[in-house]
Amino acid sequence: MTCQIEEVVGSDESVSAKQKKRDQVVELDSGHRVAKLMQQSGITVPATRETELHKEVKEAIAQMEGNGVGRKPGQTAIRARGWHEELEELKERFKDVELPRSKDGRRRKMLSNVPSEILQDPKFARFLELERNLKHVRKRTGLIEELLQEQARIDALDLEAHAPDIPEPQRTATLAKIEQKKTALQERLDNLKGHSTRDEFEFFKNDRKAYATNPPLLMWDHRNAEPMKAYKEEFYPEKPLCLLDIQPRHPLPYALTGAELLFFRMLTTTIWQNGGDNLTVLDRIAPGAFDAVTSKVPSLTDPRRGGERDIRDLPIRRLTPEMAYGLTKAWLDWPFRPNLGDLIHRGSLINDAASDGGSMPRRAFPRMGNG
């Protein structure tokens, strides 16, 4: 059953955990959209029940309507980390300590003007360490945002090239420009030191593309109002909880029969649980399945529908309902697909092999009865 799920009541503890894993630029932009909807509908949340996200978005909107000072939704945001709160506490603790700086703004190696009792305080050493961390994070965040902006320009050109009314000469020239920019971006990524910056770029890139898909992939971004804040002290035993509003809805236009739904469940479960970053995992289910099946699903290569011109660039986490439905239909139309019994057996073998490596769950398919 397909459902519309909306968070009616939540807590900052659960929200902050989600935000730490998500691009804050996307989260703020989503919050900005919801704030506009709430304003248009006359919906307000009591001040004591506003989440931190809602407060931050309201503050940003007020700044935009005022003197324009401050970070606005859509601008670079530093990804939340566990030590940020610790740094703020240490800043308050050592706010009266004057830290000498050289003319170019860097700290002197010798903090000769700092009292010795402070220099010997382990908390002060930790404070300096975290400040260095923050400086490094700001520099890396700026670089990642620069790369993301270049990716956004490539994506805009890709949409332009897929416009139905674009003249063929212009389309050819646009595609050539895309390849040139993609090559230049890839060279920059290849020259990055370490994997963390590149991994973070890929994570944020897919976050933003998933949000830009129409409609956005995450149901969280479909909300019409921000949830009200609940406090863990309001529950027994004390813990952060949320209240969900779950409403069944008709699955059209992606309705499946009972047999199709069974194959859909087995196919998607295998795709998501059997490793691989993209749909080449289909070849692990049946040799040749990747080329045979994906070629019959136009949305996979259409950027207007969340796809990528090269299917290998489309991560599994960005598959849309339309794509999953198309894959199921294409799989059922493929004359060389394994029969149901072979598919179940093959899925078990794949999972057994993966389980031996300790990297994937043992069973990807539901247990079947004798009927």
C-alpha atoms as a printed R data frame, in Angstrom:
    type eleno elety resid chain resno      x       y       z
1   ATOM     1    CA   MET     A     1  0.000   0.000   0.000
2   ATOM     2    CA   THR     A     2  1.272   3.428  -0.938
3   ATOM     3    CA   CYS     A     3  0.925   6.047   1.796
4   ATOM     4    CA   GLN     A     4  1.445   9.734   2.327
5   ATOM     5    CA   ILE     A     5  3.492  10.086   5.525
6   ATOM     6    CA   GLU     A     6  3.871  13.441   7.255
7   ATOM     7    CA   GLU     A     7  5.605  14.256  10.534
8   ATOM     8    CA   VAL     A     8  3.131  16.195  12.677
9   ATOM     9    CA   VAL     A     9  5.126  16.277  15.925
10  ATOM    10    CA   GLY     A    10  8.893  15.819  16.187
11  ATOM    11    CA   SER     A    11 11.857  16.765  18.334
12  ATOM    12    CA   ASP     A    12 15.029  18.730  17.740
13  ATOM    13    CA   GLU     A    13 17.076  15.714  18.759
14  ATOM    14    CA   SER     A    14 15.701  13.590  15.924
15  ATOM    15    CA   VAL     A    15 15.758  16.547  13.505
16  ATOM    16    CA   SER     A    16 19.362  17.424  14.338
17  ATOM    17    CA   ALA     A    17 20.405  13.830  13.722
18  ATOM    18    CA   LYS     A    18 18.780  14.012  10.299
19  ATOM    19    CA   GLN     A    19 20.328  17.392   9.496
20  ATOM    20    CA   LYS     A    20 23.829  16.158  10.341
21  ATOM    21    CA   LYS     A    21 23.452  13.611   7.564
22  ATOM    22    CA   ARG     A    22 21.924  15.993   5.030
23  ATOM    23    CA   ASP     A    23 23.116  18.981   3.044
24  ATOM    24    CA   GLN     A    24 22.100  21.997   5.107
25  ATOM    25    CA   VAL     A    25 21.610  24.064   1.949
26  ATOM    26    CA   VAL     A    26 18.912  21.619   0.854
27  ATOM    27    CA   GLU     A    27 17.369  21.431   4.325
28  ATOM    28    CA   LEU     A    28 17.147  25.220   4.602
29  ATOM    29    CA   ASP     A    29 15.707  25.567   1.104
30  ATOM    30    CA   SER     A    30 13.102  22.929   1.909
31  ATOM    31    CA   GLY     A    31 12.274  24.748   5.143
32  ATOM    32    CA   HIS     A    32 12.003  28.028   3.244
33  ATOM    33    CA   ARG     A    33  9.468  26.497   0.841
34  ATOM    34    CA   VAL     A    34  7.403  25.127   3.748
35  ATOM    35    CA   ALA     A    35  7.491  28.477   5.553
36  ATOM    36    CA   LYS     A    36  5.977  30.156   2.487
37  ATOM    37    CA   LEU     A    37  3.236  27.512   2.312
38  ATOM    38    CA   MET     A    38  2.453  27.976   5.997
39  ATOM    39    CA   GLN     A    39  2.299  31.753   5.559
40  ATOM    40    CA   GLN     A    40 -0.067  31.435   2.586
41  ATOM    41    CA   SER     A    41 -2.295  29.008   4.498
42  ATOM    42    CA   GLY     A    42 -2.263  31.027   7.708
43  ATOM    43    CA   ILE     A    43 -0.658  28.193   9.666
44  ATOM    44    CA   THR     A    44  1.445  29.159  12.663
45  ATOM    45    CA   VAL     A    45  3.313  27.119  15.247
46  ATOM    46    CA   PRO     A    46  3.392  28.285  18.899
47  ATOM    47    CA   ALA     A    47  6.792  29.772  19.717
48  ATOM    48    CA   THR     A    48  7.523  27.098  22.312
49  ATOM    49    CA   ARG     A    49  6.776  24.405  19.728
50  ATOM    50    CA   GLU     A    50  8.985  25.683  16.900
51  ATOM    51    CA   THR     A    51 11.839  23.394  15.841
52  ATOM    52    CA   GLU     A    52 15.344  24.818  15.461
53  ATOM    53    CA   LEU     A    53 15.062  24.449  11.677
54  ATOM    54    CA   HIS     A    54 11.860  26.483  11.588
55  ATOM    55    CA   LYS     A    55 13.418  29.187  13.772
56  ATOM    56    CA   GLU     A    56 16.499  29.383  11.554
57  ATOM    57    CA   VAL     A    57 14.399  29.660   8.391
58  ATOM    58    CA   LYS     A    58 12.192  32.388   9.914
59  ATOM    59    CA   GLU     A    59 15.292  34.320  10.949
60  ATOM    60    CA   ALA     A    60 16.771  34.019   7.448
61  ATOM    61    CA   ILE     A    61 13.506  35.213   5.875
62  ATOM    62    CA   ALA     A    62 13.397  38.195   8.255
63  ATOM    63    CA   GLN     A    63 16.968  39.111   7.315
64  ATOM    64    CA   MET     A    64 16.153  38.881   3.628
65  ATOM    65    CA   GLU     A    65 13.175  41.201   4.094
66  ATOM    66    CA   GLY     A    66 15.275  43.558   6.231
67  ATOM    67    CA   ASN     A    67 18.832  44.564   5.447
68  ATOM    68    CA   GLY     A    68 19.801  41.360   3.683
69  ATOM    69    CA   VAL     A    69 22.492  40.489   6.209
70  ATOM    70    CA   GLY     A    70 23.122  36.870   7.147
71  ATOM    71    CA   ARG     A    71 23.032  33.487   5.482
72  ATOM    72    CA   LYS     A    72 19.999  32.964   3.260
73  ATOM    73    CA   PRO     A    73 18.535  29.631   2.171
74  ATOM    74    CA   GLY     A    74 20.551  28.404  -0.811
75  ATOM    75    CA   GLN     A    75 23.900  29.749   0.360
76  ATOM    76    CA   THR     A    76 26.799  27.658   1.594
77  ATOM    77    CA   ALA     A    77 26.250  26.093   5.006
78  ATOM    78    CA   ILE     A    78 28.787  24.191   7.067
79  ATOM    79    CA   ARG     A    79 27.618  20.667   7.685
80  ATOM    80    CA   ALA     A    80 26.742  20.137  11.350
81  ATOM    81    CA   ARG     A    81 29.283  18.107  13.316
82  ATOM    82    CA   GLY     A    82 29.278  16.784  16.842
83  ATOM    83    CA   TRP     A    83 32.158  18.962  18.004
84  ATOM    84    CA   HIS     A    84 30.571  22.276  16.963
85  ATOM    85    CA   GLU     A    85 28.632  22.556  20.223
86  ATOM    86    CA   GLU     A    86 31.784  21.785  22.167
87  ATOM    87    CA   LEU     A    87 33.632  24.555  20.322
88  ATOM    88    CA   GLU     A    88 30.892  27.081  21.112
89  ATOM    89    CA   GLU     A    89 31.120  26.190  24.813
90  ATOM    90    CA   LEU     A    90 34.914  26.603  24.762
91  ATOM    91    CA   LYS     A    91 34.625  29.938  22.945
92  ATOM    92    CA   GLU     A    92 32.421  31.188  25.752
93  ATOM    93    CA   ARG     A    93 34.849  29.845  28.339
94  ATOM    94    CA   PHE     A    94 37.879  31.601  26.815
95  ATOM    95    CA   LYS     A    95 36.131  34.678  25.422
96  ATOM    96    CA   ASP     A    96 38.283  37.016  27.557
97  ATOM    97    CA   VAL     A    97 41.560  35.531  26.309
98  ATOM    98    CA   GLU     A    98 43.184  37.702  23.656
99  ATOM    99    CA   LEU     A    99 44.794  35.484  21.045
100 ATOM   100    CA   PRO     A   100 47.530  37.346  19.184
101 ATOM   101    CA   ARG     A   101 47.481  37.120  15.408
102 ATOM   102    CA   SER     A   102 50.115  37.878  12.790
103 ATOM   103    CA   LYS     A   103 49.535  40.495  10.114
104 ATOM   104    CA   ASP     A   104 48.204  37.946   7.636
105 ATOM   105    CA   GLY     A   105 45.590  36.760  10.144
106 ATOM   106    CA   ARG     A   106 47.236  33.497  11.228
107 ATOM   107    CA   ARG     A   107 47.861  32.653  14.872
108 ATOM   108    CA   ARG     A   108 51.412  33.009  16.119
109 ATOM   109    CA   LYS     A   109 53.120  29.765  16.954
110 ATOM   110    CA   MET     A   110 54.117  31.177  20.319
111 ATOM   111    CA   LEU     A   111 51.159  32.431  22.379
112 ATOM   112    CA   SER     A   112 53.421  34.551  24.538
113 ATOM   113    CA   ASN     A   113 50.668  36.900  25.772
114 ATOM   114    CA   VAL     A   114 48.404  34.139  27.058
115 ATOM   115    CA   PRO     A   115 48.704  33.508  30.811
116 ATOM   116    CA   SER     A   116 50.593  30.336  31.643
117 ATOM   117    CA   GLU     A   117 47.730  28.868  33.696
118 ATOM   118    CA   ILE     A   118 45.503  29.057  30.598
119 ATOM   119    CA   LEU     A   119 48.185  27.594  28.344
120 ATOM   120    CA   GLN     A   120 48.451  24.641  30.713
121 ATOM   121    CA   ASP     A   121 44.684  24.075  30.703
122 ATOM   122    CA   PRO     A   122 43.849  20.989  28.545
123 ATOM   123    CA   LYS     A   123 40.563  22.654  27.617
124 ATOM   124    CA   PHE     A   124 42.478  25.530  26.026
125 ATOM   125    CA   ALA     A   125 44.527  23.115  23.933
126 ATOM   126    CA   ARG     A   126 41.268  21.495  22.871
127 ATOM   127    CA   PHE     A   127 39.853  24.921  22.014
128 ATOM   128    CA   LEU     A   128 42.780  25.693  19.695
129 ATOM   129    CA   GLU     A   129 42.492  22.264  18.095
130 ATOM   130    CA   LEU     A   130 38.796  22.707  17.346
131 ATOM   131    CA   GLU     A   131 39.355  26.184  15.947
132 ATOM   132    CA   ARG     A   132 41.909  24.722  13.548
133 ATOM   133    CA   ASN     A   133 39.382  22.049  12.645
134 ATOM   134    CA   LEU     A   134 36.751  24.691  11.949
135 ATOM   135    CA   LYS     A   135 39.128  26.641   9.715
136 ATOM   136    CA   HIS     A   136 39.874  23.478   7.752
137 ATOM   137    CA   VAL     A   137 36.173  22.609   7.476
138 ATOM   138    CA   ARG     A   138 35.336  26.109   6.223
139 ATOM   139    CA   LYS     A   139 38.018  25.865   3.568
140 ATOM   140    CA   ARG     A   140 36.851  22.421   2.464
141 ATOM   141    CA   THR     A   141 33.196  23.475   2.535
142 ATOM   142    CA   GLY     A   142 33.994  26.399   0.258
143 ATOM   143    CA   LEU     A   143 35.757  24.086  -2.179
144 ATOM   144    CA   ILE     A   144 32.882  21.598  -2.158
145 ATOM   145    CA   GLU     A   145 30.361  24.381  -2.756
146 ATOM   146    CA   GLU     A   146 32.467  25.633  -5.663
147 ATOM   147    CA   LEU     A   147 32.430  22.143  -7.184
148 ATOM   148    CA   LEU     A   148 28.692  21.823  -6.570
149 ATOM   149    CA   GLN     A   149 28.044  25.097  -8.350
150 ATOM   150    CA   GLU     A   150 30.012  23.851 -11.350
151 ATOM   151    CA   GLN     A   151 27.960  20.631 -11.274
152 ATOM   152    CA   ALA     A   152 24.787  22.749 -11.193
153 ATOM   153    CA   ARG     A   153 25.910  24.592 -14.344
154 ATOM   154    CA   ILE     A   154 26.485  21.240 -16.079
155 ATOM   155    CA   ASP     A   155 23.040  20.049 -15.000
156 ATOM   156    CA   ALA     A   156 21.438  23.233 -16.344
157 ATOM   157    CA   LEU     A   157 23.099  22.650 -19.712
158 ATOM   158    CA   ASP     A   158 21.909  19.038 -19.654
159 ATOM   159    CA   LEU     A   159 18.323  20.182 -19.167
160 ATOM   160    CA   GLU     A   160 18.774  22.665 -22.004
161 ATOM   161    CA   ALA     A   161 20.046  19.902 -24.299
162 ATOM   162    CA   HIS     A   162 16.957  17.797 -23.535
163 ATOM   163    CA   ALA     A   163 14.467  20.560 -24.321
164 ATOM   164    CA   PRO     A   164 12.062  19.201 -26.974
165 ATOM   165    CA   ASP     A   165 12.187  22.338 -29.125
166 ATOM   166    CA   ILE     A   166 15.967  22.860 -29.186
167 ATOM   167    CA   PRO     A   167 17.445  22.987 -32.740
168 ATOM   168    CA   GLU     A   168 19.743  20.063 -33.495
169 ATOM   169    CA   PRO     A   169 22.879  22.213 -34.145
170 ATOM   170    CA   GLN     A   170 22.375  23.952 -30.786
171 ATOM   171    CA   ARG     A   171 21.806  20.622 -29.081
172 ATOM   172    CA   THR     A   172 25.023  19.215 -30.539
173 ATOM   173    CA   ALA     A   173 26.982  22.279 -29.428
174 ATOM   174    CA   THR     A   174 25.456  22.111 -25.934
175 ATOM   175    CA   LEU     A   175 26.338  18.419 -25.564
176 ATOM   176    CA   ALA     A   176 29.924  19.163 -26.600
177 ATOM   177    CA   LYS     A   177 30.072  21.941 -24.003
178 ATOM   178    CA   ILE     A   178 28.730  19.546 -21.370
179 ATOM   179    CA   GLU     A   179 31.434  16.981 -22.110
180 ATOM   180    CA   GLN     A   180 34.101  19.665 -21.911
181 ATOM   181    CA   LYS     A   181 32.859  20.885 -18.525
182 ATOM   182    CA   LYS     A   182 32.433  17.332 -17.193
183 ATOM   183    CA   THR     A   183 36.001  16.498 -18.154
184 ATOM   184    CA   ALA     A   184 37.321  19.621 -16.419
185 ATOM   185    CA   LEU     A   185 35.274  18.876 -13.285
186 ATOM   186    CA   GLN     A   186 36.431  15.270 -13.237
187 ATOM   187    CA   GLU     A   187 40.061  16.393 -13.432
188 ATOM   188    CA   ARG     A   188 39.540  18.618 -10.398
189 ATOM   189    CA   LEU     A   189 37.941  15.743  -8.504
190 ATOM   190    CA   ASP     A   190 40.762  13.378  -9.459
191 ATOM   191    CA   ASN     A   191 43.310  15.870  -8.142
192 ATOM   192    CA   LEU     A   192 41.684  16.219  -4.721
193 ATOM   193    CA   LYS     A   193 43.791  14.992  -1.825
194 ATOM   194    CA   GLY     A   194 42.142  12.145   0.073
195 ATOM   195    CA   HIS     A   195 38.721  10.639  -0.462
196 ATOM   196    CA   SER     A   196 36.671  12.509   2.153
197 ATOM   197    CA   THR     A   197 36.244  15.726   0.138
198 ATOM   198    CA   ARG     A   198 35.250  13.840  -2.989
199 ATOM   199    CA   ASP     A   199 32.875  11.582  -1.053
200 ATOM   200    CA   GLU     A   200 31.241  14.599   0.550
201 ATOM   201    CA   PHE     A   201 30.888  16.255  -2.857
202 ATOM   202    CA   GLU     A   202 29.175  13.145  -4.249
203 ATOM   203    CA   PHE     A   203 26.896  12.955  -1.216
204 ATOM   204    CA   PHE     A   204 25.818  16.596  -1.467
205 ATOM   205    CA   LYS     A   205 25.514  16.406  -5.266
206 ATOM   206    CA   ASN     A   206 23.047  13.530  -5.002
207 ATOM   207    CA   ASP     A   207 21.233  15.238  -2.121
208 ATOM   208    CA   ARG     A   208 20.637  18.305  -4.272
209 ATOM   209    CA   LYS     A   209 19.654  16.318  -7.344
210 ATOM   210    CA   ALA     A   210 17.197  14.236  -5.325
211 ATOM   211    CA   TYR     A   211 15.683  17.456  -3.960
212 ATOM   212    CA   ALA     A   212 15.545  19.045  -7.442
213 ATOM   213    CA   THR     A   213 13.640  16.057  -8.851
214 ATOM   214    CA   ASN     A   214  9.986  16.832  -9.534
215 ATOM   215    CA   PRO     A   215  8.557  15.869  -7.106
216 ATOM   216    CA   PRO     A   216 11.436  15.646  -4.588
217 ATOM   217    CA   LEU     A   217 12.424  12.075  -3.734
218 ATOM   218    CA   LEU     A   218 12.193  12.377   0.059
219 ATOM   219    CA   MET     A   219  8.672  12.482   1.492
220 ATOM   220    CA   TRP     A   220 10.049  14.904   4.120
221 ATOM   221    CA   ASP     A   221 10.263  17.507   1.348
222 ATOM   222    CA   HIS     A   222  6.575  17.020   0.480
223 ATOM   223    CA   ARG     A   223  5.395  18.367   3.852
224 ATOM   224    CA   ASN     A   224  2.992  21.299   3.899
225 ATOM   225    CA   ALA     A   225  3.858  22.467   7.417
226 ATOM   226    CA   GLU     A   226  6.687  22.087   9.883
227 ATOM   227    CA   PRO     A   227  6.129  19.591  12.699
228 ATOM   228    CA   MET     A   228  5.555  20.914  16.186
229 ATOM   229    CA   LYS     A   229  8.367  20.395  18.640
230 ATOM   230    CA   ALA     A   230  7.923  17.821  21.406
231 ATOM   231    CA   TYR     A   231 10.157  17.476  24.440
232 ATOM   232    CA   LYS     A   232 11.419  14.126  25.657
233 ATOM   233    CA   GLU     A   233 10.251  15.012  29.180
234 ATOM   234    CA   GLU     A   234  6.686  14.822  27.867
235 ATOM   235    CA   PHE     A   235  6.994  11.060  27.383
236 ATOM   236    CA   TYR     A   236  7.629   8.163  29.699
237 ATOM   237    CA   PRO     A   237 10.196   6.768  29.578
238 ATOM   238    CA   GLU     A   238 11.933   9.980  28.523
239 ATOM   239    CA   LYS     A   239 13.076   9.803  24.920
240 ATOM   240    CA   PRO     A   240 12.674  11.858  21.732
241 ATOM   241    CA   LEU     A   241  9.577  10.681  19.865
242 ATOM   242    CA   CYS     A   242  7.560  11.868  16.896
243 ATOM   243    CA   LEU     A   243  3.971  11.567  15.703
244 ATOM   244    CA   LEU     A   244  3.351  10.544  12.097
245 ATOM   245    CA   ASP     A   245  0.215  11.123  10.052
246 ATOM   246    CA   ILE     A   246 -0.077   8.148   7.658
247 ATOM   247    CA   GLN     A   247 -2.752   8.372   4.966
248 ATOM   248    CA   PRO     A   248 -3.249   5.641   2.330
249 ATOM   249    CA   ARG     A   249 -3.327   6.900  -1.226
250 ATOM   250    CA   HIS     A   250 -3.950   5.279  -4.577
251 ATOM   251    CA   PRO     A   251 -0.682   4.157  -6.204
252 ATOM   252    CA   LEU     A   252 -1.631   5.375  -9.693
253 ATOM   253    CA   PRO     A   253 -0.063   5.997 -12.163
254 ATOM   254    CA   TYR     A   254  2.242   3.176 -11.054
255 ATOM   255    CA   ALA     A   255 -0.317   0.476 -10.250
256 ATOM   256    CA   LEU     A   256  0.900  -3.150 -10.371
257 ATOM   257    CA   THR     A   257 -0.974  -6.452 -10.393
258 ATOM   258    CA   GLY     A   258 -0.312  -9.032  -7.668
259 ATOM   259    CA   ALA     A   259  2.226 -10.953  -9.799
260 ATOM   260    CA   GLU     A   260  3.912  -7.737 -10.919
261 ATOM   261    CA   LEU     A   261  4.069  -6.532  -7.341
262 ATOM   262    CA   LEU     A   262  5.842  -9.741  -6.314
263 ATOM   263    CA   PHE     A   263  8.483  -9.278  -8.998
264 ATOM   264    CA   PHE     A   264  8.732  -5.585  -8.115
265 ATOM   265    CA   ARG     A   265  9.415  -6.436  -4.485
266 ATOM   266    CA   MET     A   266 12.025  -9.051  -5.348
267 ATOM   267    CA   LEU     A   267 13.733  -6.927  -8.002
268 ATOM   268    CA   THR     A   268 13.957  -3.733  -5.944
269 ATOM   269    CA   THR     A   269 15.025  -5.622  -2.811
270 ATOM   270    CA   THR     A   270 17.856  -7.215  -4.761
271 ATOM   271    CA   ILE     A   271 18.922  -3.889  -6.251
272 ATOM   272    CA   TRP     A   272 19.017  -2.109  -2.901
273 ATOM   273    CA   GLN     A   273 20.498  -4.860  -0.763
274 ATOM   274    CA   ASN     A   274 23.021  -6.569  -3.005
275 ATOM   275    CA   GLY     A   275 25.732  -3.945  -3.257
276 ATOM   276    CA   GLY     A   276 26.857  -1.695  -6.061
277 ATOM   277    CA   ASP     A   277 26.390   2.036  -6.480
278 ATOM   278    CA   ASN     A   278 24.352   1.843  -9.668
279 ATOM   279    CA   LEU     A   279 22.130  -0.431 -11.724
280 ATOM   280    CA   THR     A   280 24.980  -2.571 -13.039
281 ATOM   281    CA   VAL     A   281 24.015  -4.748 -10.044
282 ATOM   282    CA   LEU     A   282 21.282  -6.121 -12.352
283 ATOM   283    CA   ASP     A   283 23.945  -8.224 -14.061
284 ATOM   284    CA   ARG     A   284 24.443 -10.027 -10.744
285 ATOM   285    CA   ILE     A   285 20.837 -11.173 -10.927
286 ATOM   286    CA   ALA     A   286 21.041 -12.301 -14.546
287 ATOM   287    CA   PRO     A   287 23.856 -11.791 -17.090
288 ATOM   288    CA   GLY     A   288 22.902  -9.149 -19.645
289 ATOM   289    CA   ALA     A   289 20.058  -7.783 -17.527
290 ATOM   290    CA   PHE     A   290 21.614  -4.324 -17.142
291 ATOM   291    CA   ASP     A   291 21.736  -3.504 -20.873
292 ATOM   292    CA   ALA     A   292 18.507  -5.336 -21.729
293 ATOM   293    CA   VAL     A   293 16.355  -3.851 -18.978
294 ATOM   294    CA   THR     A   294 17.664  -0.301 -18.541
295 ATOM   295    CA   SER     A   295 17.493   0.400 -22.289
296 ATOM   296    CA   LYS     A   296 13.696   0.067 -22.032
297 ATOM   297    CA   VAL     A   297 13.314   2.700 -19.277
298 ATOM   298    CA   PRO     A   298 13.630   6.200 -20.825
299 ATOM   299    CA   SER     A   299 13.362   8.031 -17.488
300 ATOM   300    CA   LEU     A   300 16.754   6.628 -16.404
301 ATOM   301    CA   THR     A   301 18.541   8.790 -18.982
302 ATOM   302    CA   ASP     A   302 16.242  11.825 -18.916
303 ATOM   303    CA   PRO     A   303 17.542  14.593 -16.602
304 ATOM   304    CA   ARG     A   304 14.094  16.209 -16.654
305 ATOM   305    CA   ARG     A   305 12.811  13.135 -14.794
306 ATOM   306    CA   GLY     A   306 15.766  12.729 -12.430
307 ATOM   307    CA   GLY     A   307 17.923  10.584 -14.730
308 ATOM   308    CA   GLU     A   308 21.486  10.815 -16.049
309 ATOM   309    CA   ARG     A   309 22.645  10.630 -19.667
310 ATOM   310    CA   ASP     A   310 25.058   7.906 -18.578
311 ATOM   311    CA   ILE     A   311 23.055   5.426 -16.483
312 ATOM   312    CA   ARG     A   312 26.220   4.457 -14.606
313 ATOM   313    CA   ASP     A   313 26.232   7.981 -13.136
314 ATOM   314    CA   LEU     A   314 22.799   7.402 -11.594
315 ATOM   315    CA   PRO     A   315 23.159   6.052  -8.027
316 ATOM   316    CA   ILE     A   316 20.565   3.612  -6.768
317 ATOM   317    CA   ARG     A   317 19.561   6.013  -3.971
318 ATOM   318    CA   ARG     A   318 18.197   8.413  -6.621
319 ATOM   319    CA   LEU     A   319 15.823   5.974  -8.333
320 ATOM   320    CA   THR     A   320 12.358   7.534  -8.592
321 ATOM   321    CA   PRO     A   321  9.039   5.631  -8.346
322 ATOM   322    CA   GLU     A   322  8.689   6.067 -12.115
323 ATOM   323    CA   MET     A   323 12.087   4.435 -12.655
324 ATOM   324    CA   ALA     A   324 11.378   1.533 -10.288
325 ATOM   325    CA   TYR     A   325  8.034   0.945 -12.015
326 ATOM   326    CA   GLY     A   326  9.689   1.083 -15.441
327 ATOM   327    CA   LEU     A   327 12.391  -1.372 -14.379
328 ATOM   328    CA   THR     A   328  9.749  -3.835 -13.187
329 ATOM   329    CA   LYS     A   329  7.810  -3.615 -16.438
330 ATOM   330    CA   ALA     A   330 10.979  -3.942 -18.528
331 ATOM   331    CA   TRP     A   331 12.115  -6.927 -16.449
332 ATOM   332    CA   LEU     A   332  8.798  -8.721 -16.988
333 ATOM   333    CA   ASP     A   333  8.977  -8.023 -20.748
334 ATOM   334    CA   TRP     A   334 12.531  -9.387 -21.031
335 ATOM   335    CA   PRO     A   335 12.287 -12.827 -22.670
336 ATOM   336    CA   PHE     A   336 15.514 -14.088 -21.037
337 ATOM   337    CA   ARG     A   337 14.664 -13.214 -17.454
338 ATOM   338    CA   PRO     A   338 15.057 -16.040 -14.910
339 ATOM   339    CA   ASN     A   339 11.813 -17.699 -13.855
340 ATOM   340    CA   LEU     A   340 10.475 -17.094 -10.383
341 ATOM   341    CA   GLY     A   341 12.061 -20.171  -8.799
342 ATOM   342    CA   ASP     A   342 15.490 -19.464 -10.318
343 ATOM   343    CA   LEU     A   343 15.231 -15.847  -9.254
344 ATOM   344    CA   ILE     A   344 14.577 -16.795  -5.642
345 ATOM   345    CA   HIS     A   345 17.424 -19.345  -5.672
346 ATOM   346    CA   ARG     A   346 19.837 -16.959  -7.371
347 ATOM   347    CA   GLY     A   347 18.998 -14.207  -4.933
348 ATOM   348    CA   SER     A   348 19.757 -16.550  -2.043
349 ATOM   349    CA   LEU     A   349 23.108 -17.514  -3.586
350 ATOM   350    CA   ILE     A   350 24.059 -13.881  -4.120
351 ATOM   351    CA   ASN     A   351 23.221 -13.075  -0.519
352 ATOM   352    CA   ASP     A   352 25.032 -16.123   0.824
353 ATOM   353    CA   ALA     A   353 28.174 -15.077  -1.056
354 ATOM   354    CA   ALA     A   354 27.807 -11.500   0.158
355 ATOM   355    CA   SER     A   355 27.220 -12.711   3.715
356 ATOM   356    CA   ASP     A   356 30.491 -14.637   3.652
357 ATOM   357    CA   GLY     A   357 32.237 -11.330   2.988
358 ATOM   358    CA   GLY     A   358 30.445  -9.736   5.900
359 ATOM   359    CA   SER     A   359 29.342  -6.705   3.906
360 ATOM   360    CA   MET     A   360 25.701  -7.440   3.036
361 ATOM   361    CA   PRO     A   361 22.620  -9.003   4.606
362 ATOM   362    CA   ARG     A   362 22.134 -12.733   4.158
363 ATOM   363    CA   ARG     A   363 18.692 -12.796   2.600
364 ATOM   364    CA   ALA     A   364 17.443 -10.356  -0.040
365 ATOM   365    CA   PHE     A   365 14.189 -12.095  -0.890
366 ATOM   366    CA   PRO     A   366 11.109 -12.848   1.216
367 ATOM   367    CA   ARG     A   367 10.595 -16.443   2.273
368 ATOM   368    CA   MET     A   368  8.064 -18.131   0.026
369 ATOM   369    CA   GLY     A   369  5.417 -20.641   1.053
370 ATOM   370    CA   ASN     A   370  4.552 -23.807  -0.798
371 ATOM   371    CA   GLY     A   371  1.516 -22.293  -2.436
